[in-house]
Amino acid sequence: MKTNLTFEFNVNKANNTVEVKREFMANLALTWEAWTNPEILDLWWAPKPYKTLTKSMDFREGGTWLYQMYNTLSENQQECHWCKNDYTTIVHQSMFAGYDAFCDEQGNTNNEMPRTKWINSFSQTGDKTLVSIVAQYERLEDLEKIIAMGFKEGFTMALNNLDEYFESLNS
Amino acid sequence: MQPISFINSISMRRDIFQAIADPTRRAIIALIALKAMTPNAIAENFNTTRQAISKHLKILVECELVRQNQQGREIYYSLEIEKMKEIDKWLEQYRMIWENRFNQLDEILEKLKNKNNED
């Protein structure tokens, strides 16, 4: 059931940032938990048909979340890629910031791929919590690289939606 | 999806994003999407100088989002639809990744709330 939950998505070319705002129908504590507890993150972080599997999580400043992303539709079990989030700043139930990266199973950063710097902020109003994400890229085309790398198998749902979207452009 | 092919066009992509970053340019794009127009005709739709519009048009042409056609003594500006679709495709994919994640999170939060209520 969808209520009027805010969802804003803006790309700012002037400073190479993507700003996302999304309201959730939950209190701050629960929302914070969902974004920082790996057991819960594994349930929603990867958009279908991908899934996330945490290898290790150390949610503190200087700590890292290491996880793999794999395509559940793919027959090749080897086809997964490893990602990590390095946490630089954490203010409990208020914000956390850091860098993400593509890496290997040991968490060694893949220096050929761009890293994104991001800041996630949380605020509650009434019975809803607003999460604001600011993702900073060195160059906007890094975005394309990240999308292509992460979802090179094709993004089934997105492709279906894209067809509809292009049709709407033509009408 | 072909990861290799986009690398060749990365230098153009950067300029395209610059083209759409400005709200006036986005409005110009929307106007000429319907039909090709002269600079004067375009400028009539805005509360800004003809010169400012010309600057925007120059950027759009440099980004290859808009092309110029001479017809008689007039220059007409028209939209390169295929280029627009390319940008939109990437941005739309990225937006949908987030949208899908959040829809999944909505469901998880509902389950967690119900579980908390039962405890």
Short mmCIF file of N, CA and C in Angstrom, two decimals, chain A residues 2 5 7 9 11 13 18 20 22 24-26 30-31 34-35 40 43-48 69 133 137 139-141 143-145 147-148 151-152 154-155 157-158 161-162 165-166 169-170, chain B residues 1-3 6-7 9-11 13-15 17-19 21 26 81 84-86 88-110 112-113 116:
data_model
loop_
_atom_site.label_atom_id
_atom_site.label_comp_id
_atom_site.label_asym_id
_atom_site.label_seq_id
_atom_site.Cartn_x
_atom_site.Cartn_y
_atom_site.Cartn_z
N LYS A 2 0.70 2.10 -1.00
CA LYS A 2 1.55 3.30 -1.08
C LYS A 2 0.79 4.51 -0.51
N LEU A 5 4.43 9.10 0.26
CA LEU A 5 5.80 9.17 0.75
C LEU A 5 6.64 9.92 -0.26
N PHE A 7 9.47 11.14 -2.55
CA PHE A 7 10.65 10.57 -3.21
C PHE A 7 11.17 11.60 -4.20
N PHE A 9 14.53 12.85 -6.54
CA PHE A 9 15.78 12.37 -7.13
C PHE A 9 16.30 13.48 -8.03
N VAL A 11 19.76 15.24 -10.03
CA VAL A 11 21.16 15.18 -10.43
C VAL A 11 21.64 16.62 -10.61
N LYS A 13 24.53 18.70 -11.96
CA LYS A 13 25.76 18.61 -12.74
C LYS A 13 26.78 19.63 -12.27
N VAL A 18 24.36 13.64 -6.75
CA VAL A 18 23.00 13.14 -6.88
C VAL A 18 22.37 13.26 -5.51
N VAL A 20 19.09 12.40 -3.22
CA VAL A 20 17.89 11.56 -3.13
C VAL A 20 17.25 11.81 -1.78
N ARG A 22 13.91 10.46 0.56
CA ARG A 22 12.81 9.49 0.59
C ARG A 22 12.28 9.40 2.00
N PHE A 24 10.04 7.40 4.84
CA PHE A 24 9.64 6.04 5.18
C PHE A 24 8.62 6.08 6.30
N MET A 25 7.66 5.14 6.21
CA MET A 25 6.60 5.10 7.20
C MET A 25 7.08 4.29 8.40
N ALA A 26 8.02 4.85 9.14
CA ALA A 26 8.57 4.18 10.31
C ALA A 26 9.27 5.24 11.15
N LEU A 30 13.81 2.75 14.03
CA LEU A 30 13.67 1.59 13.15
C LEU A 30 14.31 1.83 11.79
N THR A 31 14.11 3.04 11.27
CA THR A 31 14.69 3.37 9.97
C THR A 31 16.22 3.33 10.05
N ALA A 34 17.37 -0.16 10.01
CA ALA A 34 17.27 -0.80 8.70
C ALA A 34 18.43 -0.41 7.79
N TRP A 35 18.98 0.78 8.02
CA TRP A 35 20.07 1.26 7.18
C TRP A 35 21.45 0.88 7.70
N ILE A 40 19.43 -6.63 8.18
CA ILE A 40 18.29 -5.99 7.51
C ILE A 40 18.72 -5.45 6.15
N LEU A 43 18.37 -7.56 3.24
CA LEU A 43 17.02 -7.83 2.75
C LEU A 43 16.57 -6.83 1.69
N TRP A 44 17.15 -5.62 1.67
CA TRP A 44 16.58 -4.62 0.75
C TRP A 44 17.60 -3.85 -0.08
N TRP A 45 18.86 -3.88 0.27
CA TRP A 45 19.82 -3.00 -0.39
C TRP A 45 19.93 -3.26 -1.90
N ALA A 46 19.93 -4.53 -2.29
CA ALA A 46 20.04 -4.84 -3.71
C ALA A 46 18.67 -4.89 -4.36
N PRO A 47 18.47 -4.13 -5.44
CA PRO A 47 17.19 -4.18 -6.12
C PRO A 47 17.05 -5.51 -6.86
N LYS A 48 15.86 -6.06 -6.86
CA LYS A 48 15.64 -7.34 -7.56
C LYS A 48 16.04 -7.17 -9.01
N MET A 69 27.27 -8.69 -4.16
CA MET A 69 26.00 -8.52 -4.87
C MET A 69 25.97 -9.58 -5.95
N ILE A 133 19.97 11.56 1.01
CA ILE A 133 21.26 11.03 0.58
C ILE A 133 21.89 12.01 -0.38
N TYR A 137 30.17 12.49 -6.89
CA TYR A 137 31.04 11.83 -7.85
C TYR A 137 32.12 12.79 -8.31
N ARG A 139 33.27 12.73 -11.40
CA ARG A 139 32.71 13.13 -12.69
C ARG A 139 31.37 12.42 -12.84
N LEU A 140 30.44 13.08 -13.49
CA LEU A 140 29.11 12.49 -13.60
C LEU A 140 29.10 11.20 -14.40
N GLU A 141 30.03 11.06 -15.33
CA GLU A 141 30.04 9.81 -16.10
C GLU A 141 30.47 8.62 -15.25
N LEU A 143 28.95 7.78 -12.79
CA LEU A 143 27.63 7.20 -12.53
C LEU A 143 27.33 6.09 -13.53
N GLU A 144 27.62 6.38 -14.78
CA GLU A 144 27.36 5.40 -15.82
C GLU A 144 28.24 4.18 -15.64
N LYS A 145 29.47 4.40 -15.26
CA LYS A 145 30.41 3.30 -15.05
C LYS A 145 29.91 2.39 -13.94
N ILE A 147 26.86 2.07 -12.83
CA ILE A 147 25.66 1.36 -13.24
C ILE A 147 26.02 0.20 -14.16
N ALA A 148 26.89 0.46 -15.11
CA ALA A 148 27.27 -0.58 -16.07
C ALA A 148 27.99 -1.72 -15.38
N PHE A 151 25.50 -3.64 -12.93
CA PHE A 151 24.31 -4.28 -13.46
C PHE A 151 24.51 -4.67 -14.91
N LYS A 152 25.71 -5.20 -15.19
CA LYS A 152 26.01 -5.51 -16.58
C LYS A 152 25.22 -6.69 -17.10
N GLY A 154 22.21 -6.87 -17.00
CA GLY A 154 20.88 -6.40 -17.39
C GLY A 154 20.02 -6.30 -16.15
N PHE A 155 19.20 -5.37 -16.15
CA PHE A 155 18.42 -5.06 -14.97
C PHE A 155 16.97 -5.26 -15.40
N MET A 157 13.87 -5.59 -14.27
CA MET A 157 12.74 -4.71 -13.99
C MET A 157 12.93 -3.37 -14.66
N ALA A 158 14.16 -2.88 -14.61
CA ALA A 158 14.44 -1.56 -15.19
C ALA A 158 14.17 -1.57 -16.68
N ASN A 161 10.55 -1.35 -17.34
CA ASN A 161 10.07 0.00 -17.09
C ASN A 161 10.57 0.98 -18.13
N LEU A 162 11.80 0.72 -18.62
CA LEU A 162 12.35 1.61 -19.62
C LEU A 162 11.52 1.59 -20.89
N TYR A 165 8.77 3.77 -20.44
CA TYR A 165 9.20 5.15 -20.36
C TYR A 165 9.45 5.73 -21.75
N PHE A 166 10.14 4.95 -22.60
CA PHE A 166 10.41 5.43 -23.95
C PHE A 166 9.13 5.58 -24.75
N LEU A 169 7.76 8.80 -23.97
CA LEU A 169 8.46 9.91 -24.59
C LEU A 169 7.96 10.16 -26.00
N ASN A 170 7.55 9.09 -26.65
CA ASN A 170 7.10 9.23 -28.03
C ASN A 170 5.68 9.75 -28.15
N MET B 1 23.20 -5.22 -22.32
CA MET B 1 23.91 -3.98 -22.01
C MET B 1 25.38 -4.16 -22.37
N GLN B 2 25.95 -3.16 -23.00
CA GLN B 2 27.33 -3.26 -23.45
C GLN B 2 28.20 -2.30 -22.66
N PRO B 3 28.91 -2.77 -21.66
CA PRO B 3 29.71 -1.85 -20.85
C PRO B 3 30.78 -1.14 -21.66
N PHE B 6 29.90 2.33 -23.97
CA PHE B 6 29.66 3.65 -23.40
C PHE B 6 30.95 4.40 -23.13
N ILE B 7 32.05 3.64 -22.92
CA ILE B 7 33.32 4.29 -22.60
C ILE B 7 33.75 5.20 -23.75
N SER B 9 31.90 6.93 -25.61
CA SER B 9 31.13 8.16 -25.71
C SER B 9 31.11 8.95 -24.40
N ILE B 10 32.01 8.59 -23.50
CA ILE B 10 32.00 9.27 -22.19
C ILE B 10 32.27 10.76 -22.33
N SER B 11 33.16 11.16 -23.23
CA SER B 11 33.48 12.58 -23.32
C SER B 11 32.27 13.37 -23.77
N ARG B 13 29.16 12.42 -23.13
CA ARG B 13 28.18 12.35 -22.06
C ARG B 13 28.36 13.48 -21.06
N ARG B 14 29.59 13.81 -20.77
CA ARG B 14 29.82 14.87 -19.79
C ARG B 14 29.15 16.15 -20.26
N ASP B 15 29.31 16.48 -21.53
CA ASP B 15 28.73 17.70 -22.04
C ASP B 15 27.21 17.66 -22.04
N PHE B 17 25.30 16.21 -19.94
CA PHE B 17 24.79 16.49 -18.59
C PHE B 17 24.85 17.98 -18.29
N GLN B 18 25.87 18.63 -18.82
CA GLN B 18 25.97 20.07 -18.62
C GLN B 18 24.79 20.76 -19.31
N ALA B 19 24.43 20.23 -20.47
CA ALA B 19 23.33 20.82 -21.22
C ALA B 19 22.05 20.82 -20.40
N ALA B 21 21.65 20.53 -17.17
CA ALA B 21 21.78 20.98 -15.78
C ALA B 21 21.03 22.29 -15.55
N ARG B 26 16.67 23.35 -20.04
CA ARG B 26 15.68 22.26 -20.04
C ARG B 26 14.38 22.76 -20.66
N ILE B 81 16.59 13.95 -30.70
CA ILE B 81 15.84 13.09 -29.77
C ILE B 81 16.66 11.91 -29.25
N MET B 84 18.85 12.72 -26.31
CA MET B 84 18.07 12.92 -25.09
C MET B 84 17.75 11.58 -24.46
N LYS B 85 17.42 10.62 -25.28
CA LYS B 85 17.06 9.32 -24.74
C LYS B 85 18.25 8.66 -24.05
N GLU B 86 19.43 8.92 -24.57
CA GLU B 86 20.61 8.32 -23.95
C GLU B 86 20.81 8.80 -22.53
N ASP B 88 18.58 10.25 -20.57
CA ASP B 88 17.43 9.84 -19.78
C ASP B 88 17.56 8.39 -19.35
N LYS B 89 18.09 7.59 -20.26
CA LYS B 89 18.20 6.17 -19.95
C LYS B 89 19.09 5.95 -18.73
N TRP B 90 20.23 6.58 -18.70
CA TRP B 90 21.15 6.40 -17.57
C TRP B 90 20.56 6.95 -16.28
N LEU B 91 20.04 8.16 -16.36
CA LEU B 91 19.48 8.75 -15.15
C LEU B 91 18.30 7.95 -14.66
N GLU B 92 17.49 7.50 -15.60
CA GLU B 92 16.31 6.74 -15.23
C GLU B 92 16.70 5.42 -14.59
N GLN B 93 17.74 4.78 -15.12
CA GLN B 93 18.19 3.52 -14.53
C GLN B 93 18.66 3.75 -13.10
N TYR B 94 19.42 4.80 -12.93
CA TYR B 94 19.93 5.08 -11.59
C TYR B 94 18.81 5.39 -10.63
N ARG B 95 17.85 6.21 -11.10
CA ARG B 95 16.71 6.55 -10.25
C ARG B 95 15.93 5.29 -9.90
N MET B 96 15.78 4.38 -10.86
CA MET B 96 14.99 3.18 -10.60
C MET B 96 15.69 2.23 -9.64
N ILE B 97 17.01 2.21 -9.66
CA ILE B 97 17.73 1.39 -8.69
C ILE B 97 17.34 1.85 -7.29
N TRP B 98 17.36 3.15 -7.08
CA TRP B 98 17.00 3.69 -5.76
C TRP B 98 15.53 3.42 -5.46
N GLU B 99 14.68 3.64 -6.45
CA GLU B 99 13.25 3.47 -6.23
C GLU B 99 12.94 2.02 -5.82
N ASN B 100 13.56 1.07 -6.50
CA ASN B 100 13.31 -0.33 -6.19
C ASN B 100 13.83 -0.71 -4.80
N ARG B 101 15.01 -0.21 -4.48
CA ARG B 101 15.54 -0.44 -3.14
C ARG B 101 14.57 0.04 -2.08
N PHE B 102 14.08 1.27 -2.28
CA PHE B 102 13.21 1.89 -1.28
C PHE B 102 11.88 1.16 -1.18
N ASN B 103 11.35 0.69 -2.29
CA ASN B 103 10.10 -0.08 -2.23
C ASN B 103 10.31 -1.34 -1.42
N GLN B 104 11.47 -1.97 -1.60
CA GLN B 104 11.78 -3.16 -0.81
C GLN B 104 11.90 -2.80 0.67
N LEU B 105 12.53 -1.65 0.93
CA LEU B 105 12.69 -1.23 2.32
C LEU B 105 11.33 -0.95 2.97
N ASP B 106 10.43 -0.36 2.21
CA ASP B 106 9.07 -0.12 2.72
C ASP B 106 8.49 -1.42 3.26
N GLU B 107 8.60 -2.49 2.45
CA GLU B 107 8.03 -3.78 2.86
C GLU B 107 8.71 -4.32 4.10
N ILE B 108 10.03 -4.21 4.13
CA ILE B 108 10.78 -4.71 5.30
C ILE B 108 10.36 -3.95 6.56
N LEU B 109 10.24 -2.63 6.44
CA LEU B 109 9.87 -1.82 7.60
C LEU B 109 8.49 -2.21 8.12
N GLU B 110 7.56 -2.48 7.21
CA GLU B 110 6.22 -2.90 7.62
C GLU B 110 6.29 -4.19 8.41
N LEU B 112 8.86 -5.36 10.04
CA LEU B 112 9.54 -5.13 11.31
C LEU B 112 8.61 -4.47 12.31
N LYS B 113 7.79 -3.53 11.81
CA LYS B 113 6.86 -2.84 12.71
C LYS B 113 5.84 -3.82 13.25
N ASN B 116 7.40 -5.95 15.87
CA ASN B 116 7.57 -5.22 17.12
C ASN B 116 6.25 -5.14 17.88
#
